[in-house]
């Protein structure tokens, strides 16, 4: 009987897009004039522009510059960024996260210094993108970014308190100065201003929960403005705005110290770049046509900041909230981002008389809403639950930013994060494992062994010295992930001391790079390379050749293995074992040989609970009418009907003793059970040529056993219904390679590689295509700013 069965069809995903460049941008620029998706892009642009106008005005107020300057930034950065950015739907413009940095720079260096900073930032961003370093921006530790953003949100919130109460802002913007200023003027607070601010804040925060598609900042500002005009309330307003954009001009050089100017520019560059790269990655996932190139995003942002500086604007960044709205509103191409900038320009030109009547407290309410969202207390709670060390980095960064300085806050956060990383790097552990039998004592070392591991190795030295003289020692380095020169020196010194104390010694399972480092460190000891052993049989052979050494018993080895499992494996799988205690849901039934050289979980990198395994001599599946059938068919029926496995694999292997016995004319003497069992494989001989090798027999046997498996009614029914897939595998022991048989081509090829004939994966003729569950992972990135 000939059977068609299928392996999983290979999926060919499009390669990741990077380095857009001018050649790739030209077709997208040409598409700007196409009518395709025009309606969707216009609708998205309208929604984004309706949010961008009030946000830009509010951010300009918080940045310590005239509101029209922030509008210039929204228009110019939005236009240039839309043309040259690497993420089509990413909106570039003024952000709340940047407002605090900008206000501080304006107070310290003046507007001229700010324009110089913007130009420097733009040049650095273009160079970073052209050098392909966009992804390196993400190397800043996430708790530092979150703590920095939350700190800026807290400062922004405190800064708005005087205006929210109808009081003039203080001359100095430090948190302590603002609070002292409030204490002095609190008796002059205006209840009307506070009420209007609270109304704007409430609408901005609550409306998205009720109607997420409505532009809450615009509605909040419109409602407050209407109340002020309708009731004739006396509150400060924006006043007259210019009707035209400023002409381009080179920013004048600041008279401030260039060292201080560049340090501020670097902070602005880092935050601006991080928002663009992070927001671009998140927004690309929301887009129906995901395209994201961090390097090109930085080029587009850098060109935007250079253009903005020439027109007197403030530094721009990636506006995550506006970009997300652009995607969720149905934007399809970079035309939606471009149209948003044009619509903001139209609002400036046509609605200047209306904008002049917007109350300052309305913009303050919008700013306070942005500040509240930037605080993100859930970030801290989440970090604290996962790792208190990471939560500490957040707290240190937040506190230093709020109470000291932006640069000091970032430096403090990074220093603490690096200190924690160094501590974790040095967490190598050493434990003594031995039994009551006279076998060797085994020391299990885990994690990296570095200069920070001196205390751990000293404890190990003390344990080893307490052993009776001459007792064998095995250092198990299988779980040592890395080692530096200092760690290698400490280790070689310990080995020398123990050898001099007449302890037979073996070093087992060291990674090649760890072994080479130890050999280089111990170059004076010519016999040091003889200490290394890879497997347990190597350990036994090594100890047998040493005077006074006692050969470890199999029980010693198993006890050590269990102890190693307890120390290094069980903590990692604790949650999984808890779930498995309630039941199993394996996805695959694997029928393979009992040969000790095959470790199914090892070669498939599967966790407990994934494979339902049947092992026997020769990986045989007797036909359903055979008296020996229940030995395997019971597992097939249970796996299919009770456990619901979707795949059945028969896996043979090279150098199989069962296949050698099958090909031999002489039956194994004294093994009647083996002879009786291998009789089930006799039909395989009819598939082989007279000069067939055991490998040929093992491959043919896997195919025949799949045919036998289909004589089981349960498997046949589910196979014909397309509910289960069948696979034939062959494990090459010497090369540690898994091959899979493709029935359409008759080829055994390495598993996971494209088959010779891709058309063989088409549906039909008995092939059973894999059916995915459609699940996709999502990255929850915290993009600072709005």
XYZ file of C-alpha atoms in Angstrom:
786
model
C 0.000 0.000 0.000
C 1.320 3.442 -0.898
C 0.405 6.393 1.262
C 0.670 10.119 0.656
C 1.347 12.129 3.785
C 2.536 15.677 4.214
C 5.005 17.604 6.238
C 4.224 21.120 7.289
C 4.345 23.508 4.346
C 7.134 25.981 4.675
C 6.098 29.553 5.159
C 8.029 32.199 3.269
C 7.707 35.538 4.976
C 8.854 38.724 3.248
C 12.237 39.884 4.464
C 12.376 42.674 7.000
C 12.586 46.038 5.371
C 15.469 48.245 6.296
C 17.378 51.107 4.774
C 14.607 52.621 2.658
C 16.818 55.192 0.980
C 15.862 57.448 -1.903
C 15.228 54.597 -4.355
C 12.600 53.087 -2.106
C 11.072 56.455 -1.211
C 10.540 57.532 -4.829
C 7.749 54.998 -5.534
C 6.028 56.024 -2.301
C 6.257 59.701 -3.260
C 4.763 58.819 -6.627
C 1.900 57.037 -4.843
C 1.016 60.319 -3.117
C -0.703 61.391 -6.354
C -2.658 58.155 -6.735
C -6.365 57.953 -5.955
C -5.912 54.627 -4.208
C -6.766 54.857 -0.478
C -7.308 58.602 -0.861
C -10.546 58.612 1.119
C -9.042 56.672 4.033
C -5.984 58.932 4.136
C -8.075 62.125 4.129
C -10.314 60.928 6.951
C -7.326 59.898 9.043
C -5.576 63.220 8.387
C -8.646 65.160 9.507
C -8.747 63.313 12.813
C -5.015 63.712 13.455
C -5.025 67.416 12.552
C -7.980 68.066 14.862
C -5.880 66.698 17.716
C -2.556 68.196 16.591
C -3.729 71.836 16.648
C -4.792 72.048 20.330
C -1.924 69.798 21.425
C 0.647 71.952 19.621
C -0.732 75.119 21.179
C -0.618 73.534 24.639
C 2.890 72.135 24.142
C 4.102 75.524 22.953
C 2.750 77.047 26.159
C 4.533 74.403 28.251
C 7.763 74.837 26.278
C 8.109 78.462 27.258
C 7.754 79.748 23.689
C 4.968 81.461 21.781
C 2.209 79.012 20.764
C 2.725 79.788 17.086
C 6.275 78.431 17.306
C 4.903 75.019 18.272
C 2.467 75.230 15.343
C 5.411 75.927 13.031
C 7.060 72.787 14.389
C 3.915 70.703 13.836
C 3.617 71.897 10.233
C 7.259 71.746 9.143
C 8.240 68.588 11.037
C 5.014 66.893 10.010
C 5.625 67.725 6.354
C 9.328 66.788 6.194
C 8.930 63.722 8.415
C 6.087 62.381 6.304
C 8.245 62.548 3.171
C 11.511 61.151 4.525
C 10.532 58.960 7.507
C 10.854 55.191 7.551
C 7.394 54.567 9.053
C 4.711 56.057 6.756
C 2.126 56.677 9.488
C 4.549 58.064 12.090
C 3.659 61.672 12.964
C 6.569 63.977 13.747
C 5.999 67.144 15.754
C 6.116 68.811 19.177
C 5.537 66.443 22.119
C 4.763 66.891 25.790
C 7.804 64.844 26.813
C 10.079 67.281 24.972
C 8.299 70.354 26.356
C 10.004 70.232 29.752
C 13.468 69.849 28.186
C 12.742 72.679 25.772
C 11.457 75.014 28.476
C 14.563 74.342 30.546
C 16.800 75.019 27.516
C 14.959 78.255 26.712
C 15.369 79.471 30.286
C 19.061 78.533 30.330
C 20.200 79.467 26.805
C 17.422 81.600 25.369
C 15.634 81.034 22.059
C 18.848 81.437 20.089
C 20.480 78.630 22.060
C 17.407 76.431 21.568
C 17.575 76.861 17.793
C 21.246 75.885 17.858
C 20.384 72.811 19.928
C 17.701 71.837 17.413
C 20.156 72.104 14.532
C 22.764 69.992 16.367
C 20.108 67.406 17.224
C 19.008 67.231 13.585
C 22.547 66.692 12.320
C 23.200 63.957 14.899
C 19.962 62.171 13.980
C 20.717 62.222 10.262
C 24.220 60.854 10.902
C 22.851 58.148 13.212
C 20.368 57.037 10.564
C 22.897 57.089 7.721
C 25.345 55.026 9.793
C 22.641 52.416 10.447
C 22.601 52.894 14.224
C 18.856 53.434 14.580
C 18.222 50.214 16.472
C 21.042 51.015 18.897
C 18.880 53.814 20.297
C 16.800 51.108 21.990
C 19.770 50.030 24.099
C 18.761 52.562 26.757
C 17.320 50.468 29.640
C 13.527 50.508 29.615
C 13.175 51.398 33.343
C 15.376 54.457 32.738
C 13.156 55.551 29.839
C 9.957 54.961 31.815
C 11.308 56.703 34.931
C 12.570 59.635 32.866
C 9.228 60.011 31.089
C 7.289 59.790 34.346
C 9.611 62.364 35.892
C 8.981 64.769 33.019
C 5.256 64.170 33.432
C 5.473 65.053 37.136
C 7.431 68.235 36.391
C 4.992 69.211 33.652
C 2.082 68.689 36.028
C 3.667 70.846 38.751
C 4.554 73.569 36.233
C 0.895 73.965 35.240
C -0.419 74.420 38.782
C 0.053 78.223 38.908
C -1.759 78.789 35.600
C -4.461 76.301 36.622
C -5.154 78.540 39.618
C -5.105 81.721 37.550
C -1.708 82.772 38.927
C 1.299 84.055 36.989
C 4.060 81.469 36.500
C 7.291 81.872 38.518
C 10.552 83.139 37.048
C 12.256 79.796 37.768
C 10.874 76.452 36.649
C 12.403 74.123 39.226
C 9.805 72.095 41.112
C 10.779 73.620 44.463
C 10.591 77.133 43.025
C 7.123 76.473 41.613
C 5.842 75.054 44.901
C 7.327 77.983 46.867
C 5.734 80.397 44.393
C 2.351 78.703 44.910
C 2.692 78.994 48.653
C 3.259 82.731 48.407
C 0.370 83.475 46.022
C -2.191 80.854 46.974
C -4.465 83.521 48.485
C -4.783 85.071 45.002
C -6.039 81.849 43.363
C -8.955 82.293 40.925
C -11.767 79.717 41.420
C -13.051 80.320 37.877
C -9.676 79.432 36.361
C -9.468 76.302 38.497
C -12.990 75.235 37.469
C -12.270 75.735 33.757
C -8.989 73.831 34.034
C -10.726 70.971 35.831
C -13.447 70.872 33.167
C -10.906 70.681 30.336
C -8.900 68.049 32.200
C -11.996 65.929 32.865
C -13.166 66.034 29.234
C -9.704 65.226 27.879
C -9.255 62.220 30.158
C -12.796 60.820 30.217
C -14.020 61.309 26.636
C -11.670 58.678 25.106
C -13.242 56.056 27.377
C -16.727 56.872 26.120
C -16.028 57.822 22.493
C -12.426 56.896 21.603
C -12.764 58.068 17.989
C -13.554 61.672 18.938
C -10.690 64.217 19.251
C -10.922 64.779 23.000
C -8.354 67.658 23.219
C -10.161 69.630 20.514
C -13.578 69.055 22.087
C -12.303 69.945 25.555
C -10.751 73.200 24.329
C -13.845 74.031 22.256
C -16.222 73.488 25.194
C -14.125 75.604 27.539
C -13.711 78.373 24.955
C -17.471 78.405 24.297
C -18.180 78.734 28.019
C -15.761 81.618 28.382
C -17.219 83.474 25.392
C -20.822 82.654 26.234
C -20.587 83.675 29.885
C -18.231 86.592 29.281
C -15.665 85.278 31.750
C -12.526 87.328 32.303
C -9.635 84.908 31.815
C -6.371 85.280 29.858
C -6.486 84.025 26.239
C -3.880 83.233 23.595
C -4.348 86.555 21.831
C -3.414 87.414 18.258
C -1.293 84.938 16.319
C 0.750 85.655 13.156
C -0.921 84.893 9.825
C 2.180 83.534 8.078
C 5.142 81.229 8.693
C 8.555 82.819 9.351
C 11.133 82.890 6.571
C 14.048 80.433 6.760
C 17.170 81.797 8.452
C 20.297 80.297 9.959
C 19.974 80.352 13.754
C 22.422 82.696 15.417
C 25.123 81.047 17.515
C 24.475 81.034 21.223
C 26.827 82.832 23.586
C 26.397 80.032 26.137
C 29.138 77.536 26.926
C 29.370 74.997 24.127
C 30.007 72.229 26.631
C 26.735 72.895 28.434
C 24.921 73.417 25.135
C 26.115 70.091 23.728
C 25.244 68.173 26.917
C 21.679 69.487 26.674
C 21.606 68.746 22.946
C 22.600 65.137 23.624
C 19.718 64.672 26.070
C 17.270 66.222 23.582
C 18.738 64.058 20.806
C 18.414 60.890 22.885
C 14.797 61.493 23.929
C 13.697 62.739 20.517
C 15.314 59.765 18.757
C 13.972 57.237 21.242
C 10.394 58.449 20.799
C 10.698 58.167 17.021
C 12.194 54.667 17.003
C 9.850 53.314 19.681
C 6.708 54.955 18.343
C 7.592 53.898 14.798
C 7.839 50.244 15.801
C 4.516 50.286 17.668
C 2.626 52.264 15.010
C 3.903 49.988 12.230
C 2.154 47.075 13.956
C -1.106 49.025 13.972
C -0.847 49.762 10.266
C -2.484 47.475 7.684
C 0.757 47.711 5.679
C 3.476 47.509 8.325
C 6.683 49.235 7.273
C 9.263 50.295 9.811
C 12.864 51.348 9.285
C 14.418 52.907 12.421
C 17.373 54.298 10.499
C 15.188 56.068 7.957
C 12.947 57.294 10.783
C 15.969 59.028 12.289
C 16.968 60.498 8.936
C 13.454 61.889 8.495
C 13.375 63.207 12.069
C 16.822 64.773 11.700
C 15.859 66.545 8.487
C 12.689 67.732 10.237
C 14.624 69.199 13.145
C 17.079 70.911 10.827
C 14.227 72.445 8.828
C 12.376 73.433 12.006
C 15.485 75.162 13.377
C 15.845 77.187 10.188
C 12.233 78.365 10.593
C 12.494 79.188 14.288
C 10.631 76.157 15.639
C 11.345 73.891 18.590
C 12.902 70.389 18.401
C 10.450 67.715 17.253
C 10.052 64.056 18.170
C 7.922 61.044 17.302
C 4.371 61.817 18.463
C 3.145 58.366 19.503
C -0.468 59.266 20.347
C -1.019 61.146 17.087
C 0.683 58.413 15.067
C -1.427 55.713 16.740
C -4.542 57.763 15.955
C -3.345 58.035 12.358
C -3.241 54.230 12.090
C -6.447 53.549 14.012
C -8.344 56.178 11.989
C -7.663 54.220 8.804
C -4.547 55.882 7.392
C -2.963 53.757 4.695
C 0.029 55.646 3.266
C 2.403 58.474 4.149
C -0.062 60.734 2.380
C -2.240 60.709 5.508
C 0.698 62.030 7.543
C 1.453 64.651 4.905
C -2.167 65.804 4.675
C -2.320 66.231 8.459
C 0.524 68.779 8.256
C -1.223 70.613 5.416
C -4.468 70.716 7.404
C -2.660 72.166 10.437
C -1.237 74.832 8.113
C -4.746 75.546 6.846
C -5.995 75.913 10.412
C -3.262 78.436 11.146
C -4.065 80.468 8.034
C -7.854 80.362 8.262
C -8.670 80.080 11.970
C -6.305 82.633 13.499
C -9.171 84.838 14.769
C -10.781 81.814 16.459
C -7.535 80.552 17.983
C -6.928 83.945 19.569
C -9.930 83.433 21.877
C -8.753 80.115 23.352
C -8.346 80.506 27.150
C -4.926 79.719 28.588
C -6.574 77.519 31.227
C -8.028 75.315 28.464
C -4.533 74.562 27.182
C -3.375 74.053 30.770
C -6.079 71.414 31.223
C -4.884 69.607 28.075
C -1.284 69.746 29.316
C -2.235 68.362 32.699
C -4.042 65.490 30.981
C -0.887 64.737 28.985
C 1.191 64.893 32.174
C -1.121 62.476 33.979
C -0.815 59.994 31.116
C 2.970 60.311 31.146
C 3.168 59.372 34.836
C 2.156 55.787 33.950
C 2.057 54.327 37.485
C 1.270 50.941 35.944
C 4.794 50.866 34.519
C 6.266 51.096 38.002
C 3.841 48.551 39.453
C 4.549 46.142 36.603
C 8.309 46.541 36.979
C 8.103 46.113 40.746
C 6.140 42.874 40.399
C 8.567 41.467 37.846
C 11.784 42.710 39.435
C 12.283 45.031 42.373
C 15.707 45.866 41.015
C 14.169 47.162 37.785
C 11.591 49.051 39.843
C 14.450 50.622 41.793
C 15.977 51.914 38.538
C 12.623 53.522 37.685
C 12.358 55.166 41.134
C 15.954 56.438 41.127
C 15.575 57.928 37.645
C 12.193 59.486 38.435
C 13.375 60.993 41.719
C 16.602 62.403 40.295
C 14.818 63.920 37.280
C 12.177 65.623 39.433
C 14.379 66.798 42.313
C 17.762 67.348 40.662
C 18.214 67.596 36.907
C 17.380 65.805 33.643
C 20.972 64.858 32.881
C 21.639 63.776 36.472
C 18.447 61.676 36.385
C 19.453 59.817 33.224
C 23.003 59.298 34.488
C 21.777 58.031 37.852
C 19.316 55.617 36.228
C 21.899 54.214 33.809
C 24.505 53.827 36.573
C 22.059 51.922 38.773
C 20.950 49.778 35.798
C 24.585 48.945 34.961
C 25.332 48.150 38.603
C 22.392 45.743 38.705
C 23.555 44.136 35.448
C 27.040 43.670 36.885
C 25.639 42.100 40.061
C 23.518 39.724 37.999
C 26.497 38.873 35.829
C 28.414 37.767 38.878
C 25.728 35.503 40.213
C 27.582 32.276 39.491
C 26.691 29.554 41.985
C 28.604 26.511 43.148
C 27.099 23.600 45.040
C 28.519 20.334 46.373
C 26.595 17.246 45.315
C 27.657 13.783 46.559
C 26.148 10.512 47.756
C 26.936 8.073 50.546
C 28.586 5.767 48.038
C 32.346 5.938 47.542
C 31.939 7.661 44.175
C 33.411 11.069 43.318
C 32.004 14.273 44.744
C 30.421 16.464 42.120
C 30.425 20.249 42.129
C 27.741 21.882 40.007
C 28.538 25.437 38.872
C 25.912 27.598 37.168
C 25.721 31.014 35.536
C 28.680 33.189 34.501
C 32.010 32.836 36.300
C 33.648 36.284 36.418
C 35.758 38.478 38.672
C 32.654 38.859 40.815
C 32.551 35.104 41.507
C 35.489 35.092 43.924
C 33.270 34.559 46.972
C 31.421 31.681 45.301
C 34.639 29.939 44.275
C 36.110 30.462 47.727
C 33.083 28.684 49.228
C 33.591 25.872 46.723
C 37.287 25.673 47.696
C 36.382 25.296 51.360
C 33.911 22.506 50.575
C 36.460 20.667 48.454
C 39.161 20.940 51.117
C 36.839 19.276 53.617
C 36.739 16.072 51.542
C 38.786 13.082 52.575
C 42.210 12.989 50.858
C 42.266 11.303 47.469
C 38.537 11.444 46.850
C 37.648 12.042 43.198
C 36.113 15.374 42.182
C 34.034 16.288 39.141
C 33.478 19.956 38.301
C 30.273 20.093 36.243
C 30.432 23.280 34.123
C 27.528 22.340 31.854
C 25.471 25.289 33.114
C 28.283 27.863 33.114
C 27.129 30.362 30.501
C 30.239 32.558 30.316
C 33.642 33.119 31.872
C 36.064 36.031 31.896
C 39.846 35.993 32.372
C 39.574 36.686 36.097
C 37.094 33.850 36.551
C 39.349 31.513 34.553
C 42.337 32.422 36.738
C 40.373 31.746 39.921
C 39.176 28.425 38.517
C 42.602 27.232 37.370
C 44.114 28.110 40.760
C 41.459 26.016 42.465
C 42.085 23.083 40.106
C 45.848 23.218 40.747
C 45.329 23.194 44.520
C 43.050 20.161 44.370
C 45.374 18.223 42.065
C 48.296 18.974 44.378
C 46.136 17.609 47.212
C 46.000 14.304 45.280
C 42.330 14.589 44.303
C 41.585 12.812 40.972
C 39.755 15.575 39.066
C 37.616 15.940 35.935
C 36.027 19.048 34.367
C 32.784 18.042 32.659
C 30.558 19.736 30.055
C 32.414 23.053 29.612
C 31.406 25.133 26.599
C 34.131 25.267 23.917
C 34.881 28.938 24.604
C 35.064 28.287 28.363
C 37.376 25.323 27.796
C 39.660 27.345 25.524
C 39.850 30.184 28.035
C 40.777 27.792 30.848
C 43.443 26.171 28.658
C 44.952 29.539 27.746
C 44.959 30.575 31.402
C 46.632 27.294 32.429
C 49.138 27.241 29.567
C 51.987 26.387 31.955
C 50.309 23.092 32.840
C 50.819 20.788 29.871
C 48.404 18.150 31.173
C 45.534 20.495 31.823
C 43.716 19.630 28.578
C 43.409 16.021 29.791
C 41.078 17.107 32.589
C 38.147 17.866 30.285
C 35.309 15.430 29.639
C 32.174 15.974 27.611
C 29.827 13.151 28.627
C 29.400 10.831 31.589
C 31.188 8.024 29.749
C 34.140 10.399 29.271
C 34.087 11.125 32.999
C 34.188 7.408 33.799
C 37.047 6.814 31.334
C 38.994 9.769 32.731
C 38.639 8.630 36.357
C 39.562 5.061 35.449
C 42.904 6.328 34.211
C 43.721 8.211 37.418
C 45.492 6.588 40.322
C 43.310 6.249 43.409
C 40.132 7.327 41.648
C 36.897 5.463 42.300
C 34.668 4.864 39.303
C 31.275 6.535 39.715
C 28.300 4.203 39.789
C 25.277 4.757 37.531
C 23.307 5.719 40.623
C 25.861 8.452 41.443
C 25.352 9.901 37.984
C 21.567 9.806 38.258
C 21.577 11.381 41.705
C 23.753 14.187 40.373
C 21.394 14.619 37.445
C 18.387 14.880 39.740
C 20.208 17.355 41.944
C 21.149 19.414 38.897
C 17.522 19.345 37.785
C 16.433 20.637 41.192
C 18.954 23.465 41.172
C 19.001 24.631 37.566
C 15.884 23.347 35.821
C 13.006 23.063 38.283
C 12.877 26.782 39.207
C 12.632 27.681 35.521
C 9.723 25.330 34.886
C 7.872 25.766 38.178
C 4.780 27.352 36.649
C 4.721 24.818 33.790
C 4.908 21.866 36.172
C 2.028 23.346 38.143
C -0.114 23.378 34.991
C 1.004 19.894 33.926
C -0.041 18.511 37.296
C -3.622 19.241 36.230
C -3.376 17.592 32.810
C -1.454 17.362 29.553
C -2.140 18.750 26.082
C 0.650 17.485 23.807
C 0.518 18.525 20.176
C 2.521 15.636 18.678
C 2.688 11.850 18.998
C 6.289 10.803 18.371
C 7.083 7.124 17.732
C 10.811 6.512 17.827
C 13.430 3.917 18.715
C 14.440 2.978 22.250
C 18.073 3.675 21.289
C 19.804 5.689 24.032
C 21.405 8.021 21.480
C 18.051 9.592 20.612
C 16.747 12.258 23.001
C 13.476 13.558 21.497
C 13.162 16.603 23.774
C 16.797 17.501 23.130
C 16.731 17.380 19.334
C 13.334 19.123 19.096
C 13.969 21.662 21.907
C 10.535 20.920 23.342
C 9.304 21.452 26.884
C 7.557 18.908 29.118
C 3.970 18.436 27.996
C 4.559 18.919 24.258
C 5.423 15.402 23.040
C 3.480 12.181 23.631
C 6.247 9.621 23.072
C 6.204 5.923 22.212
C 9.586 4.154 22.172
C 10.393 0.623 21.166
C 13.131 -1.328 19.427
C 13.143 -0.229 15.785
C 10.300 2.343 16.154
C 7.804 -0.241 14.873
C 4.032 0.146 14.512
C 2.467 -3.334 14.090
C -0.544 -3.500 11.785
C -3.877 -3.322 13.515
C -4.614 -7.047 13.136
C -1.256 -8.086 14.676
C -1.285 -9.626 18.189
C 1.448 -7.131 19.090
C -0.570 -4.153 17.882
C -1.876 -2.914 21.281
C 1.670 -2.066 22.371
C 1.570 0.946 20.034
C -2.005 1.419 18.877
C -3.137 1.988 22.459
C -0.946 5.093 22.530
C -2.167 6.175 19.069
C -5.805 5.919 20.089
C -5.272 7.648 23.427
C -3.198 10.407 21.860
C -5.755 11.116 19.130
C -9.050 10.610 20.928
C -8.206 11.785 24.455
C -5.253 14.138 24.131
C -6.142 15.566 20.718
C -2.689 15.500 19.107
C -2.617 16.970 15.608
C 0.611 15.396 14.300
C 2.013 11.862 14.273
C 5.721 11.310 13.593
C 7.647 8.086 13.079
C 11.376 8.749 13.540
C 14.090 6.286 12.590
C 17.814 6.846 13.034
C 21.246 5.949 11.731
C 23.298 3.025 13.073
C 20.116 1.351 14.268
C 20.804 -2.097 15.771
C 17.286 -3.249 14.930
C 17.799 -2.472 11.249
C 21.163 -4.234 11.267
C 19.487 -7.302 12.750
C 16.690 -7.066 10.180
C 19.185 -7.061 7.305
C 21.230 -9.879 8.824
C 20.463 -13.406 7.729
C 21.261 -14.705 11.208
C 18.677 -14.177 13.928
C 19.980 -12.766 17.237
C 20.721 -15.706 19.525
C 19.283 -15.710 22.996
C 16.901 -12.824 22.222
C 13.567 -14.462 21.409
C 11.629 -11.333 22.280
C 13.669 -9.275 19.845
C 13.245 -11.880 17.116
C 9.485 -12.020 17.624
C 9.197 -8.217 17.664
C 11.379 -7.612 14.588
C 9.263 -10.051 12.599
C 6.769 -7.152 12.389
C 9.329 -5.277 10.262
C 9.799 -8.050 7.681
C 7.749 -6.165 4.981
C 10.462 -3.501 4.975
C 12.837 -5.915 3.273
C 10.607 -5.903 0.187
C 11.256 -2.152 -0.189
C 15.051 -2.503 -0.193
C 17.708 -3.319 -2.754
C 20.064 -6.250 -2.035
C 22.917 -3.890 -1.115
C 20.823 -1.659 1.161
C 22.565 -0.171 4.206
C 21.082 0.034 7.724
C 20.422 3.745 7.030
C 18.439 2.840 3.905
C 16.506 0.313 5.948
C 15.796 2.833 8.715
C 14.354 5.338 6.234
C 12.246 2.728 4.447
C 11.120 1.389 7.821
C 9.814 4.805 8.902
C 7.638 4.976 5.775
C 6.321 1.424 6.211
C 5.459 2.092 9.863
C 3.390 5.117 8.822
C 1.473 2.851 6.421
C 0.966 0.372 9.263
C -0.239 3.157 11.536
C -2.980 4.000 9.047
C -4.450 0.532 9.490
C -5.681 1.787 12.856
C -9.319 2.895 12.347
C -9.033 5.939 14.615
C -5.960 7.298 12.848
C -7.377 6.517 9.399
C -10.597 8.368 10.153
C -8.865 11.473 11.472
C -6.313 11.451 8.673
C -8.969 11.255 5.973
C -10.869 14.115 7.670
C -7.753 16.280 7.623
C -7.579 16.405 11.426
C -4.108 14.900 11.729
C -0.861 15.097 9.756
C 1.684 12.296 9.290
C 5.455 12.764 9.088
C 8.439 10.461 8.522
C 11.724 11.563 10.129
C 15.262 10.226 10.153
C 17.812 11.249 12.785
C 21.453 11.146 11.675
C 23.246 10.508 14.954
C 26.759 11.332 13.734
C 25.782 14.704 12.241
C 23.014 15.471 14.782
C 20.692 16.265 11.879
C 16.988 15.560 11.444
C 15.729 14.732 7.946
C 12.093 14.675 6.823
C 10.582 12.778 3.900
C 8.654 14.762 1.310
C 6.274 12.360 -0.480
C 5.788 14.590 -3.534
C 9.463 14.523 -4.413
C 10.594 11.333 -2.679
C 13.425 13.304 -1.070
C 14.771 13.193 2.483
C 15.860 16.758 3.301
C 16.957 18.524 6.484
C 13.892 19.474 8.477
C 12.963 23.137 8.164
C 14.692 23.748 4.822
C 12.740 24.430 1.594
C 12.024 21.245 -0.352
C 13.262 20.816 -3.902
C 9.796 21.314 -5.332
C 7.850 24.027 -3.545
C 4.752 23.123 -5.516
C 4.638 19.920 -3.498
C 3.132 21.923 -0.671
C -0.003 22.789 -2.629
C -3.239 21.381 -1.247
C -4.633 18.250 -2.842
C -3.556 14.707 -3.558
C -3.671 13.719 0.078
C -1.503 16.522 1.482
C -2.651 17.997 4.759
C -1.626 21.665 5.083
C -0.815 22.943 8.548
C -3.572 24.937 10.124
C -2.280 27.761 12.323
C -4.257 29.201 15.166
C -3.785 32.760 13.955
C -2.329 33.986 17.218
C 0.212 36.803 17.083
C 2.331 38.370 19.759
C 2.146 42.052 20.502
C 4.816 44.290 21.940
C 3.631 46.718 24.555
C 6.171 49.500 24.122
C 6.078 52.549 26.331
C 6.586 55.494 23.988
C 7.314 58.666 25.912
C 5.467 61.786 24.874
C 2.231 62.380 23.028
